């Protein structure tokens, strides 16, 4: 299997996400192991967009626990409602942070991180619960906007279908 997620540089951000989603859906077709899917999602996002840190925290009891990621080492556990990740979990919605120093309770895994987006991934079916969060950090301020939110939420829907 030879699959490159390097995308043509002349594309707009929206076009890049469109191309990414098409390719990613094909990549995870028929894969039923959640760790494998999270691992390849992290690798693909990292390769396609060059994000500083991209990975998953999985809901385990009252905490989020570090899952597959690409980037430097990160904290293992985040409590419900704490930091950007715990807030996205508690609110059940995407949190976009243009400047992490302005976010009360932000958990700094790297001093180089400047902005962040965290997108919850829900279980499918009637009981729609957050099962994990996708966390992406940038070393630049205000990297993430509504385009990122929109497409990463679409990615989260793909992940929901394949993970659970
Ligand atoms: N900044 C996150 C912690 C995880 S690291 O960014 C990888 C937070 O505040 O929840």
PDB file of C-alpha atoms and ligand atoms in Angstrom, residues 52-55 57 64 66 69 72-75 77-79 82-88 97 100 103-110 113 115-116 118 133 135-137, ligand 1:
ATOM      1  CA  UNK A  52       2.988  20.899  14.698  1.00  0.00           C
ATOM      2  CA  UNK A  53       1.116  18.356  16.843  1.00  0.00           C
ATOM      3  CA  UNK A  54      -1.868  16.263  15.851  1.00  0.00           C
ATOM      4  CA  UNK A  55      -3.382  13.405  17.777  1.00  0.00           C
ATOM      5  CA  UNK A  57      -7.168  11.743  23.484  1.00  0.00           C
ATOM      6  CA  UNK A  64      -9.006  11.712  28.568  1.00  0.00           C
ATOM      7  CA  UNK A  66      -3.368  10.063  25.305  1.00  0.00           C
ATOM      8  CA  UNK A  69      -0.393  11.151  17.688  1.00  0.00           C
ATOM      9  CA  UNK A  72       6.521  15.725  20.463  1.00  0.00           C
ATOM     10  CA  UNK A  73       5.695  13.831  23.646  1.00  0.00           C
ATOM     11  CA  UNK A  74       2.489  14.954  25.369  1.00  0.00           C
ATOM     12  CA  UNK A  75       0.725  14.692  28.726  1.00  0.00           C
ATOM     13  CA  UNK A  77      -4.169  12.344  31.117  1.00  0.00           C
ATOM     14  CA  UNK A  78      -6.555  15.308  31.056  1.00  0.00           C
ATOM     15  CA  UNK A  79      -9.499  15.586  33.429  1.00  0.00           C
ATOM     16  CA  UNK A  82      -9.797  20.761  32.007  1.00  0.00           C
ATOM     17  CA  UNK A  83      -7.692  22.402  29.331  1.00  0.00           C
ATOM     18  CA  UNK A  84      -8.847  22.832  25.757  1.00  0.00           C
ATOM     19  CA  UNK A  85      -9.346  19.085  25.276  1.00  0.00           C
ATOM     20  CA  UNK A  86     -11.363  18.577  28.461  1.00  0.00           C
ATOM     21  CA  UNK A  87     -13.457  21.638  27.607  1.00  0.00           C
ATOM     22  CA  UNK A  88     -14.306  20.326  24.117  1.00  0.00           C
ATOM     23  CA  UNK A  97      -8.195  28.815  20.420  1.00  0.00           C
ATOM     24  CA  UNK A 100      -3.405  29.451  23.895  1.00  0.00           C
ATOM     25  CA  UNK A 103      -7.359  30.306  27.224  1.00  0.00           C
ATOM     26  CA  UNK A 104      -7.942  29.847  30.970  1.00  0.00           C
ATOM     27  CA  UNK A 105      -6.554  26.491  32.103  1.00  0.00           C
ATOM     28  CA  UNK A 106      -4.785  25.686  28.838  1.00  0.00           C
ATOM     29  CA  UNK A 107      -2.472  22.708  29.364  1.00  0.00           C
ATOM     30  CA  UNK A 108       0.900  23.394  27.743  1.00  0.00           C
ATOM     31  CA  UNK A 109       2.437  20.164  26.482  1.00  0.00           C
ATOM     32  CA  UNK A 110       4.893  22.211  24.431  1.00  0.00           C
ATOM     33  CA  UNK A 113       2.333  25.767  20.796  1.00  0.00           C
ATOM     34  CA  UNK A 115      -2.936  28.103  18.759  1.00  0.00           C
ATOM     35  CA  UNK A 116      -5.097  25.017  18.894  1.00  0.00           C
ATOM     36  CA  UNK A 118     -10.001  20.422  19.478  1.00  0.00           C
ATOM     37  CA  UNK A 133     -11.137  14.211  20.814  1.00  0.00           C
ATOM     38  CA  UNK A 135      -6.403  17.782  19.075  1.00  0.00           C
ATOM     39  CA  UNK A 136      -4.294  19.856  16.686  1.00  0.00           C
ATOM     40  CA  UNK A 137      -1.672  22.386  17.790  1.00  0.00           C
TER      41      UNK A 137
HETATM   42  N1  LIG B   1      -3.234  21.829  25.042  1.00  0.00           N
HETATM   43  C1  LIG B   1      -4.099  20.730  25.381  1.00  0.00           C
HETATM   44  C2  LIG B   1      -3.312  19.589  25.976  1.00  0.00           C
HETATM   45  C3  LIG B   1      -2.862  18.579  24.988  1.00  0.00           C
HETATM   46  S1  LIG B   1      -1.510  19.042  24.105  1.00  0.00           S
HETATM   47  O1  LIG B   1      -1.814  20.269  23.367  1.00  0.00           O
HETATM   48  C4  LIG B   1      -0.997  17.879  23.065  1.00  0.00           C
HETATM   49  C5  LIG B   1      -5.179  21.196  26.320  1.00  0.00           C
HETATM   50  O2  LIG B   1      -5.128  22.329  26.828  1.00  0.00           O
HETATM   51  O3  LIG B   1      -6.089  20.434  26.582  1.00  0.00           O
END
